[in-house]
Each structure stands twice: as C-alpha cells, then as structure tokens.
XYZ file of C-alpha atoms in Angstrom:
559
model
C 17.287 -6.505 -21.754
C 15.740 -9.429 -23.882
C 19.744 -11.167 -24.466
C 20.145 -10.889 -20.771
C 16.620 -12.419 -20.057
C 16.990 -15.196 -22.631
C 20.344 -16.222 -21.079
C 19.327 -15.830 -17.118
C 16.116 -18.136 -17.915
C 17.416 -20.214 -20.943
C 16.400 -23.395 -19.218
C 12.702 -22.123 -18.445
C 12.396 -20.929 -21.861
C 10.785 -23.050 -24.342
C 9.496 -21.113 -27.389
C 9.585 -17.756 -28.642
C 7.261 -15.709 -31.115
C 6.896 -12.360 -32.147
C 3.254 -11.419 -32.759
C 3.967 -8.017 -33.156
C 7.039 -5.729 -33.741
C 6.782 -4.835 -30.081
C 5.385 -7.575 -28.953
C 7.425 -11.210 -27.709
C 5.944 -14.001 -26.565
C 7.805 -17.084 -24.271
C 6.225 -20.303 -23.742
C 8.161 -20.715 -20.237
C 7.839 -23.615 -17.445
C 5.542 -22.553 -14.803
C 7.730 -22.757 -12.294
C 9.717 -19.909 -13.451
C 6.444 -17.201 -13.570
C 6.988 -15.731 -10.685
C 11.030 -14.623 -11.039
C 10.313 -14.275 -14.628
C 7.739 -11.346 -13.785
C 10.117 -10.086 -10.379
C 13.163 -9.675 -13.549
C 11.008 -7.247 -15.072
C 9.133 -5.433 -12.285
C 11.987 -4.315 -10.973
C 14.523 -4.064 -13.777
C 16.887 -0.843 -13.227
C 16.958 -0.156 -16.542
C 13.256 -0.109 -17.332
C 12.335 1.721 -13.975
C 8.719 1.888 -15.029
C 8.454 -1.573 -16.361
C 5.125 -2.978 -14.987
C 2.995 -6.019 -14.920
C 0.227 -5.017 -16.855
C -2.472 -8.142 -16.947
C -2.764 -11.795 -16.407
C -4.230 -13.457 -18.586
C -6.023 -16.787 -18.079
C -7.122 -19.428 -20.979
C -8.779 -22.822 -21.740
C -6.848 -24.098 -24.698
C -8.060 -27.823 -23.648
C -9.878 -27.990 -27.354
C -6.657 -27.080 -29.148
C -3.555 -27.642 -27.094
C -4.973 -30.207 -24.241
C -4.600 -27.682 -21.315
C -4.919 -24.468 -19.628
C -3.100 -21.370 -19.670
C -1.815 -18.624 -17.333
C -0.134 -15.875 -19.229
C 1.305 -12.679 -17.277
C 1.916 -9.536 -19.492
C 4.474 -6.484 -18.631
C 4.758 -3.354 -20.362
C 8.622 -2.727 -20.581
C 10.213 0.844 -21.334
C 13.647 2.189 -21.137
C 13.600 6.025 -21.860
C 16.932 6.475 -21.872
C 17.493 3.966 -24.818
C 13.991 4.464 -26.045
C 13.710 0.172 -26.309
C 10.222 -0.143 -25.942
C 8.013 -3.822 -26.095
C 5.462 -6.142 -24.143
C 6.531 -9.013 -22.659
C 4.032 -12.051 -22.528
C 5.132 -15.452 -20.535
C 2.810 -18.090 -21.643
C 2.775 -21.132 -19.406
C 1.043 -24.366 -20.105
C -0.879 -26.222 -16.624
C -2.155 -29.632 -16.542
C -5.847 -29.556 -17.727
C -6.540 -32.255 -14.331
C -4.942 -29.943 -11.961
C -4.169 -26.559 -13.320
C -2.020 -24.936 -10.797
C 1.279 -22.407 -10.843
C 3.352 -20.660 -8.407
C 1.656 -17.625 -7.331
C 3.285 -14.592 -8.726
C 1.636 -12.226 -6.532
C 3.716 -13.748 -3.944
C 6.654 -11.551 -5.108
C 4.679 -8.779 -7.280
C 1.363 -7.194 -5.535
C 0.027 -6.373 -9.351
C -0.508 -9.819 -9.479
C -3.051 -10.276 -6.957
C -6.084 -9.628 -8.878
C -5.220 -11.272 -12.049
C -4.690 -14.514 -9.992
C -8.246 -14.375 -8.049
C -9.659 -13.680 -11.452
C -8.398 -16.992 -13.083
C -9.353 -18.655 -10.016
C -12.639 -17.416 -10.297
C -13.436 -17.723 -14.204
C -11.253 -20.850 -15.174
C -10.174 -22.700 -11.798
C -7.010 -22.493 -12.231
C -4.659 -22.383 -8.778
C -2.375 -19.863 -8.282
C -0.098 -21.648 -5.349
C 0.880 -19.626 -2.403
C -1.735 -16.911 -3.006
C -2.147 -14.595 -0.046
C -6.184 -13.843 -0.497
C -7.992 -16.311 -3.141
C -11.607 -15.139 -1.804
C -13.672 -14.691 -5.057
C -13.233 -11.545 -6.707
C -15.310 -11.506 -9.692
C -18.088 -14.325 -8.938
C -20.923 -13.411 -6.905
C -20.888 -14.935 -2.984
C -23.577 -17.565 -4.023
C -22.628 -18.853 -7.068
C -21.665 -22.682 -6.876
C -18.253 -24.442 -6.374
C -16.216 -25.824 -9.656
C -18.250 -23.843 -12.010
C -16.395 -21.842 -14.175
C -17.485 -19.305 -16.691
C -14.386 -18.966 -18.869
C -13.936 -22.718 -20.118
C -15.064 -23.436 -23.582
C -17.097 -26.233 -21.817
C -19.983 -23.505 -20.454
C -22.579 -21.852 -22.370
C -22.494 -17.972 -22.226
C -26.276 -18.238 -21.029
C -25.712 -20.522 -18.207
C -26.320 -19.093 -15.018
C -26.167 -21.366 -12.185
C -27.269 -20.642 -8.401
C -25.784 -21.676 -4.995
C -26.444 -20.632 -1.256
C -26.032 -16.928 -0.538
C -22.530 -16.198 1.925
C -20.074 -13.513 2.420
C -16.496 -13.891 2.202
C -15.429 -10.838 4.236
C -11.924 -10.269 5.921
C -11.789 -9.391 9.728
C -10.169 -6.552 10.690
C -7.309 -5.442 13.078
C -8.315 -5.767 16.891
C -9.867 -3.080 18.596
C -10.862 -1.758 15.140
C -14.678 -0.167 14.387
C -16.123 -1.166 10.952
C -17.384 2.083 9.071
C -19.184 0.529 5.328
C -19.052 2.813 2.531
C -21.240 0.905 -0.173
C -22.195 -1.023 -2.359
C -24.632 1.734 -2.456
C -23.736 4.892 -0.879
C -24.422 8.732 -1.908
C -20.100 9.282 -2.507
C -20.363 6.283 -5.171
C -21.828 6.618 -8.598
C -21.524 2.776 -8.735
C -21.945 -0.461 -6.730
C -18.552 -1.166 -5.044
C -18.268 -1.619 -1.012
C -15.205 -0.511 0.737
C -15.439 -1.390 4.599
C -13.006 0.631 6.446
C -11.679 -0.363 9.608
C -11.098 3.017 12.097
C -9.881 3.931 15.335
C -11.837 6.940 16.167
C -11.807 8.774 12.993
C -8.617 7.573 11.847
C -8.652 4.488 8.906
C -6.107 1.632 10.148
C -7.303 -0.968 7.268
C -9.343 -1.555 4.348
C -11.174 -4.442 2.667
C -12.721 -4.227 -0.946
C -15.384 -5.774 -2.352
C -16.133 -5.039 -6.058
C -17.323 -6.342 -9.497
C -21.696 -6.309 -8.211
C -22.176 -5.602 -11.421
C -19.687 -7.996 -13.524
C -21.546 -8.933 -17.180
C -19.642 -11.192 -18.550
C -18.530 -9.738 -21.781
C -15.539 -11.522 -22.477
C -17.492 -14.601 -23.141
C -20.400 -12.748 -24.924
C -17.729 -12.061 -27.239
C -16.092 -15.283 -27.767
C -19.271 -17.411 -27.771
C -21.053 -14.841 -29.985
C -19.828 -12.119 -32.077
C -17.540 -11.984 -34.996
C -14.418 -9.342 -34.897
C -16.234 -6.502 -36.251
C -19.394 -6.892 -33.976
C -17.405 -7.252 -30.675
C -16.590 -3.204 -31.719
C -20.420 -2.240 -30.260
C -19.899 -4.135 -26.973
C -15.986 -3.252 -26.619
C -17.119 0.260 -26.811
C -19.966 -0.173 -24.221
C -17.359 -1.754 -21.395
C -17.284 1.722 -19.815
C -19.458 4.669 -20.526
C -16.715 7.240 -20.092
C -13.681 5.585 -22.422
C -15.805 3.536 -24.265
C -13.969 4.399 -27.941
C -10.339 3.716 -25.883
C -11.547 0.617 -25.304
C -12.968 0.657 -29.190
C -9.425 1.495 -30.526
C -7.102 -0.896 -28.820
C -9.168 -4.111 -29.572
C -8.841 -2.723 -33.324
C -5.307 -2.281 -32.446
C -4.993 -6.230 -31.469
C -6.806 -7.263 -34.390
C -4.827 -5.485 -37.036
C -1.205 -6.401 -35.523
C -2.590 -10.171 -36.203
C -4.252 -9.567 -39.128
C -0.970 -7.645 -40.632
C -2.944 -4.160 -41.283
C -1.583 -0.741 -42.116
C -4.292 1.562 -40.797
C -4.045 4.573 -43.010
C -2.423 7.342 -41.885
C -5.921 9.972 -42.022
C -7.512 7.153 -39.953
C -4.890 6.833 -37.409
C -5.431 10.855 -37.205
C -8.864 10.217 -37.104
C -8.673 8.051 -34.415
C -5.991 10.426 -32.292
C -8.172 13.558 -32.364
C -11.475 11.875 -31.189
C -9.533 10.078 -28.295
C -8.370 13.478 -27.169
C -11.695 14.588 -27.137
C -12.884 11.877 -24.925
C -10.219 12.332 -22.820
C -10.939 16.180 -22.188
C -14.533 15.589 -21.261
C -13.670 12.675 -19.265
C -11.426 15.027 -17.101
C -13.615 17.420 -17.291
C -16.432 15.226 -15.534
C -13.999 13.673 -12.947
C -12.574 17.466 -11.632
C -16.466 18.408 -11.533
C -17.159 15.349 -9.200
C -13.869 15.792 -7.580
C -14.746 19.918 -6.658
C -18.618 18.563 -5.918
C -17.120 16.454 -3.335
C -14.473 18.764 -1.621
C -17.664 20.860 -0.843
C -17.223 23.259 -3.534
C -20.037 23.070 -5.929
C -18.858 26.356 -8.168
C -16.154 24.022 -9.124
C -18.557 20.999 -10.136
C -20.894 23.894 -12.118
C -17.914 25.214 -13.925
C -16.366 22.040 -14.844
C -19.243 20.604 -16.491
C -20.408 23.571 -18.550
C -17.091 23.667 -20.170
C -17.271 19.955 -20.461
C -20.853 20.314 -22.298
C -19.003 22.091 -25.312
C -16.654 19.047 -25.494
C -20.104 16.612 -25.856
C -21.379 18.720 -28.364
C -18.361 18.713 -30.640
C -18.132 15.068 -30.254
C -21.933 14.674 -31.276
C -20.775 17.041 -34.366
C -18.122 14.873 -35.611
C -19.394 11.390 -34.626
C -23.089 11.516 -34.353
C -23.370 10.626 -30.604
C -22.406 12.278 -27.517
C -21.195 8.928 -26.768
C -20.367 5.614 -28.413
C -19.329 6.600 -31.211
C -19.599 3.557 -33.325
C -16.245 5.055 -35.742
C -14.019 2.211 -35.411
C -13.632 -0.631 -37.723
C -10.938 -3.504 -38.093
C -8.777 -1.674 -40.621
C -9.608 2.450 -39.699
C -12.467 4.132 -39.139
C -16.096 4.119 -40.491
C -16.543 8.018 -40.700
C -14.103 10.576 -42.057
C -13.994 14.266 -40.826
C -15.239 16.488 -43.403
C -13.195 19.254 -44.495
C -15.336 21.979 -42.977
C -15.472 20.011 -39.949
C -11.793 20.642 -39.224
C -12.440 24.649 -38.634
C -14.924 23.829 -36.151
C -12.905 21.683 -34.190
C -10.237 24.518 -33.753
C -12.840 26.840 -33.026
C -14.560 25.092 -30.263
C -10.585 23.774 -28.724
C -9.642 27.625 -29.155
C -12.810 28.496 -26.722
C -12.035 25.479 -24.645
C -8.557 26.491 -23.732
C -9.750 29.757 -22.363
C -11.879 28.549 -20.298
C -9.830 25.556 -18.799
C -7.191 28.170 -18.224
C -9.686 30.064 -16.399
C -10.926 26.791 -14.647
C -7.451 26.215 -13.051
C -6.766 29.233 -11.943
C -10.146 29.650 -10.044
C -8.596 25.560 -8.613
C -5.303 26.706 -7.679
C -6.928 29.723 -5.494
C -9.716 28.328 -4.198
C -8.662 27.292 -0.352
C -11.303 25.288 0.295
C -10.435 22.832 -2.480
C -6.571 23.366 -1.414
C -6.969 22.118 1.864
C -9.152 19.056 1.251
C -6.514 17.665 -1.270
C -3.305 18.911 -0.535
C -1.593 16.361 1.436
C -4.551 13.531 1.732
C -4.416 10.325 0.519
C -0.795 10.003 -0.423
C 0.442 7.099 -2.361
C 4.191 7.026 -2.427
C 5.805 6.125 -5.680
C 6.976 2.791 -4.661
C 3.720 1.864 -3.328
C 2.262 3.041 -6.699
C 5.257 0.954 -8.292
C 4.512 -2.007 -6.814
C 0.818 -2.947 -7.833
C 1.294 -1.219 -11.168
C -0.473 1.951 -10.823
C -1.708 3.971 -13.994
C -2.529 6.907 -15.800
C -2.825 10.028 -13.954
C -3.000 8.398 -10.092
C 0.635 6.955 -11.163
C 1.966 9.807 -12.762
C 0.567 12.252 -9.387
C 2.878 9.308 -7.709
C 6.075 10.414 -9.575
C 5.604 7.522 -12.144
C 6.466 8.725 -15.597
C 4.415 6.533 -17.724
C 1.875 7.407 -20.882
C 0.885 4.307 -23.502
C 0.500 6.544 -25.857
C 4.690 7.632 -25.813
C 5.866 4.778 -24.117
C 4.495 2.539 -26.931
C 4.420 4.786 -30.189
C 0.806 3.857 -30.240
C -0.855 5.265 -33.290
C 0.666 8.761 -34.481
C 1.508 10.536 -31.510
C 5.064 10.331 -31.968
C 4.563 12.648 -34.747
C 2.632 15.841 -32.658
C 4.611 18.113 -29.787
C 3.269 16.937 -26.456
C 4.540 16.725 -22.559
C 3.493 14.039 -19.859
C 2.796 16.086 -16.524
C 4.176 14.395 -13.583
C 3.862 15.350 -10.085
C 5.584 13.965 -6.945
C 3.513 14.765 -4.171
C 0.745 11.643 -4.809
C -1.680 13.338 -2.984
C -5.421 14.342 -4.371
C -4.018 17.728 -5.334
C -1.194 16.826 -7.460
C -3.864 13.860 -9.002
C -6.189 16.889 -9.867
C -3.275 18.825 -11.131
C -2.186 16.413 -13.318
C -5.224 15.682 -14.939
C -5.895 19.511 -15.531
C -2.338 19.590 -17.260
C -3.230 17.031 -19.460
C -6.670 18.703 -20.859
C -4.415 21.375 -21.867
C -2.319 19.256 -23.822
C -4.879 17.110 -25.173
C -6.145 20.551 -26.521
C -2.992 20.819 -28.055
C -2.900 17.542 -29.450
C -5.788 18.115 -31.408
C -4.719 21.385 -32.395
C -1.499 19.404 -34.309
C -3.647 16.631 -35.363
C -6.265 18.829 -37.121
C -3.324 20.713 -38.598
C -1.814 18.182 -39.982
C -4.688 15.867 -40.944
C -3.134 13.751 -44.217
C -5.193 12.946 -47.088
C -6.173 9.341 -48.430
C -8.372 6.702 -47.115
C -9.498 6.075 -44.243
C -9.838 2.084 -43.968
C -7.816 -0.589 -45.336
C -9.632 -4.019 -46.401
C -8.897 -6.833 -45.031
C -8.526 -10.592 -45.718
C -8.342 -13.716 -43.814
C -7.560 -13.387 -40.029
C -5.361 -16.317 -39.192
C -6.349 -18.548 -36.754
C -5.263 -19.040 -33.166
C -2.824 -16.077 -33.401
C -2.336 -14.293 -30.427
C -1.391 -10.609 -29.332
C -2.405 -7.283 -27.874
C -4.062 -3.923 -28.183
C -3.674 -0.126 -26.084
C -4.034 2.676 -25.377
C -3.850 5.674 -22.967
C -7.266 5.919 -21.461
C -7.970 8.759 -19.105
C -7.659 6.793 -16.328
C -4.417 4.786 -17.410
C -3.281 2.321 -19.611
C -6.223 -0.327 -21.351
C -4.779 -3.444 -22.824
C -6.721 -5.800 -24.927
C -5.311 -9.414 -25.648
C -7.196 -11.624 -28.532
C -6.536 -14.831 -29.639
C -8.065 -15.198 -32.814
C -10.422 -18.678 -33.592
C -11.793 -20.059 -36.265
C -15.185 -18.581 -38.649
C -14.433 -15.122 -38.213
C -14.616 -15.032 -34.080
C -12.155 -14.911 -31.422
C -11.069 -18.084 -29.386
C -10.246 -15.485 -26.226
C -10.614 -11.663 -25.953
C -9.739 -10.444 -22.325
C -9.977 -6.883 -21.120
C -7.868 -4.839 -18.858
C -9.048 -1.687 -17.868
C -6.700 0.835 -15.959
C -9.156 0.824 -12.517
C -8.342 -2.874 -12.073
C -4.787 -2.081 -11.490
C -5.510 1.048 -9.510
C -8.562 0.032 -7.364
C -6.378 -2.504 -5.238
C -4.235 0.265 -4.115
C -6.818 2.109 -2.664
C -6.174 0.584 0.780
C -3.239 2.216 0.547
C -4.094 5.487 -0.187
C -7.166 5.180 2.840
C -4.799 4.507 5.503
C -4.266 7.217 8.225
C -6.818 9.965 7.342
C -10.005 10.141 8.270
C -13.314 8.883 7.217
C -14.275 12.206 6.004
C -11.410 12.325 4.032
C -12.528 8.535 2.409
C -14.877 9.814 -0.452
C -12.891 12.137 -1.894
C -9.919 9.735 -1.926
C -11.429 6.856 -3.370
C -12.862 9.261 -5.813
C -9.184 10.598 -6.448
C -8.364 7.813 -8.724
C -11.712 8.407 -11.190
C -12.987 5.092 -10.358
C -15.172 2.920 -12.976
C -17.280 0.023 -11.896
C -19.212 -1.265 -14.789
C -23.052 -0.638 -15.190
C -24.779 -2.981 -13.880
C -26.225 -5.722 -16.209
C -26.816 -8.722 -13.730
C -29.895 -8.542 -12.148
C -31.117 -10.220 -9.094
C -34.217 -10.645 -6.845
C -34.061 -10.670 -3.463
C -36.648 -12.148 -0.953
C -36.672 -9.380 1.990
C -38.441 -12.449 4.325
C -36.693 -15.572 3.524
C -33.672 -14.086 1.752
C -33.472 -16.273 -1.472
C -32.028 -15.353 -4.201
C -32.456 -15.659 -8.005
C -31.238 -14.683 -11.370
C -33.750 -12.998 -13.737
C -33.738 -14.025 -16.972
C -33.589 -11.614 -19.880
C -37.404 -12.690 -20.958
C -38.314 -12.125 -17.401
C -36.417 -8.861 -16.810
C -38.144 -7.717 -19.941
C -41.643 -9.152 -18.848
C -40.941 -7.170 -15.731
C -40.030 -3.993 -16.957
C -43.233 -3.674 -18.938
C -45.488 -4.467 -15.970
C -43.844 -2.181 -13.853
C -44.161 0.797 -16.456
C -47.470 0.624 -16.906
C -48.023 0.684 -13.271
C -46.303 3.695 -13.138
C -48.298 5.319 -15.867
C-alpha cells in the first residue's frame, strides 16, 4: 500500500520521515490533501482505515509558516500491516488556506472548523465554517493557538448566535445546553414534523478549557501528565498513557515490560468502571432504574479496587515518561484476582437481566440505527463503531503496549442500534476481566521505569490507546527547555458526535435522550466562567482571582 501511494502521488510528496516504527510522515503539497486522504479512507485493502484527526500548528517561529496535517489510521487485517499516515502541508503565513478535505471525507468536518477557529487556517470549499470551539462572542481575527497570543489573554466581543436554519414546515425542539438528560452542557436543535425528527443541528464546546494552550505555554513534559489525566473525568488514564507513548516514541525510550503490564491492568480497570457507569445511565434513560442501581453497585467495587492499587478512585497519577510511578506489590495480585472473579459473576448476572428485560429491549432495539457506511464516512470509533459492524480496536490494530501478548476478542455487532451498543459494552467488560486475569498472571519482574535522557527538539509523533469510547490520539511536537511546542489531543467523542444527527433522523423526540447517550458522549467539564447580566445581556469573563473571590463570598453567604 505504501509503495502504491508513493507512486500515485510522487509529484506531490516533498519529503518522507519515520518518527516511530509504525508512523510515516509525508511533507506534501497542500493541493493534493483531499485526494490523499480519500485514497486512504476508502482503500480496498484497508477496509477500516479512517481519518483520525487533523492537526493545525503555528510553525512561523521555526519554519516561517502554518501547518495543516491530516492523520490517518491504516490497518490491513489480512496482511497484518498497521501504520499511521501523517500528511503535513505547509501553508502561506499571510494567507493560510488549503483545499478542504471535508468536501470529500465527512470525518474531517470538525477538524477543519477547529483549525479555522483556533489558528485562522482557511479550508477552501468547506461546507460549514460556522464556529465550532470558540464562543460566539469571541472577536474576529483573534486566534488563541497562534504562538504570538498569550495563554492568559481573554478578549471580549459582541454576543451573537450562528444557528443553522431547519427544513421548511419543521418545528424546533431544543435539547440543552442544560437538560435533565444531559450530564454536561451541549445543545441539540431537533427539527421535527409531529414527533419525527427530520434534521438536527449541534452546538457544543460550551466548556472548552484551552488545555492544549496551557500545556504548550507553561508545563514541562512530566507536568503535562497531570493535566492530561484531567481531560476527562472517566478516561483520564487513557489520555495519560497516550501522551506518555507519544513522548516515549520520540525519545526512543523502551518502557519496561512490567510497567507496560501495569498500564494494561489499570487501563482495563478504567474501561470496566466506565462501561458499567454508562450501562447504568442507559438503563435509567430507558426507564429501567433497577438496571441503573445494579450496574452502579457492581461498579463501586471496581472503583474500590482502583483506589487500593493507586491511592485514588480516579486521576491515578501513575504515569511518567519512561514507565509508571508505583508498582503493584505481590500481595495485591491476589486482591485483583479475587475482585475480578466476583465481578465476573455479577456482570454475567447483569447481562442476563438486561437481555431478558422487555422494557429495555423495546426501547433500545431498532432505535438510533447508524449504518456501517455512515460510521465509516464519519470515522466513528469505539463501541459505537463496533456496534455498526466496524471491526476496529486500536489496542489490537496498532499493537498497543503488551495487548498482543494476551488472548482476547473484539466484539462486533452489525445491527447499529442502541441495543447493539449496549451489548458491545457488556461483552467488552467480560473481555476486560479476562485481560486483567491474564495480565496479573503473566506480570513479569523487573523495573517499572526507564530513565530518559535529553528529548530531541522539534520532532513530532503520536501516542494512542483504545479508550472506553474509542481511539484516543495525542500528537506532540517537542520543543525547547523541556517543554512541548505543540500538543494536540483528539478524544473519541470528537469523532462520534458528528454522526449523532444521522442516528436521530427518523426517530421520535422521546428517543433522542437515549440515542444521544448511546454513544457515551463526553463533554468537557466546565472551566470557562461567564457572568451574564439578565437585564442588559452583557457578558464578561471572570479572571481567576475574581472567580476565587466570588466563590469565597458565596460560601460565606451560604454559611
């Protein structure tokens, strides 16, 4: 496939690099980007290849221009080939435009809106360039990820909204930004005729925290771990491992095998507690509260185990460049095995309850169907993709850590409905238990950390894991003074949410909360704080000191 690609686009490839053993970076002419991405996205020998992320970078201080770089995951299940393709195109610093990849591959829709928002890059021919991440009151021409903008700068502009008009003769039913069926702020605008949903518009990123900017501007390589693990309150360790792998690949560090096994055990513990949390919420939204309480009762034992192993129920703080901070002591191994043995019995019982509860089955079966072709076009990931027939799992496909030394299966369903998404996750919980049992049994001796020397400057590469919601990817370009130059994070919900409108169309308003929840969406916890004057409509952003003073004042008033 590589030779065929290089021959086909030989006139458009300017340079080839190999940042890691399975990562290939091509410097290419920008006009060829759409056809290059399309080539990989629909390659007949790599059925599950997908546009994974788009990286925008301000390289003016080091190369004189901007960069837009699509990243594609490529796997050939028949031959065992697996690699990442990075297509790096340099853009004019005065007019940083490029032909839109999204015009040919829908999976790039959000990535190109993001680089337009945060860097001012201009995807020519993009079908929808409304703001994605920045708030509507952010002033025009101010781009936070450019290197000449300070991370603490917080400008104000004029409030406005950019909503898309719905089909004619359709009524609007808003869900969010705050809604009883949503745990975090998100705004789904449902256009309905009667009870049937005919179109959907989505507005998110109400809680964008600017974590990438903070990481690039202030933190050292090992300090970023603590903020990476707080990207998500559920799958923080997945982000921590992905970031660690990116730096370790660039530094040429061989992580000790014992540390890799410890990471696998904690990754799977995190996967189990996340899937059980989601199963409980899904049962609740379907009106089956017995299932909700049963799932969360089982999950509590998993949280207890995580605390015994790491000291914390969440945000474990275990990773460091080169390995892990703390070992799993010998007497803890028996504790793990006893806990997961009990867990298996409870999960199997819960599985039986779920599949024999007609109330839940009637609400979930045949509802929110996502066809395989749509899942492929949008590069949908994780359990949502596997429920629609996509045979993908980054742990297996890209040989993450020591997963290839363990025996386990990737559950795949073809129905593409809410029920299939439930069953995939329950199957995965049982597989995770089996993975943990094997990892504990095979846990080798030796060190848990490899010392790291000087990390090369201005090198770029990827780290990745399979989180509970799907593939997590961290892109890193190293910098000077023990800091990153560019850090780009792509969580799985970023790829899954754009496909939700396709799942909602044709179903009723009553089905919407369950369909939305079925992808297990993760919207960032709110960090940006605004004060809105209800009478005048004026908006202002609080500084950190103002927010702290307000918190103290309100606390005194309540006491």
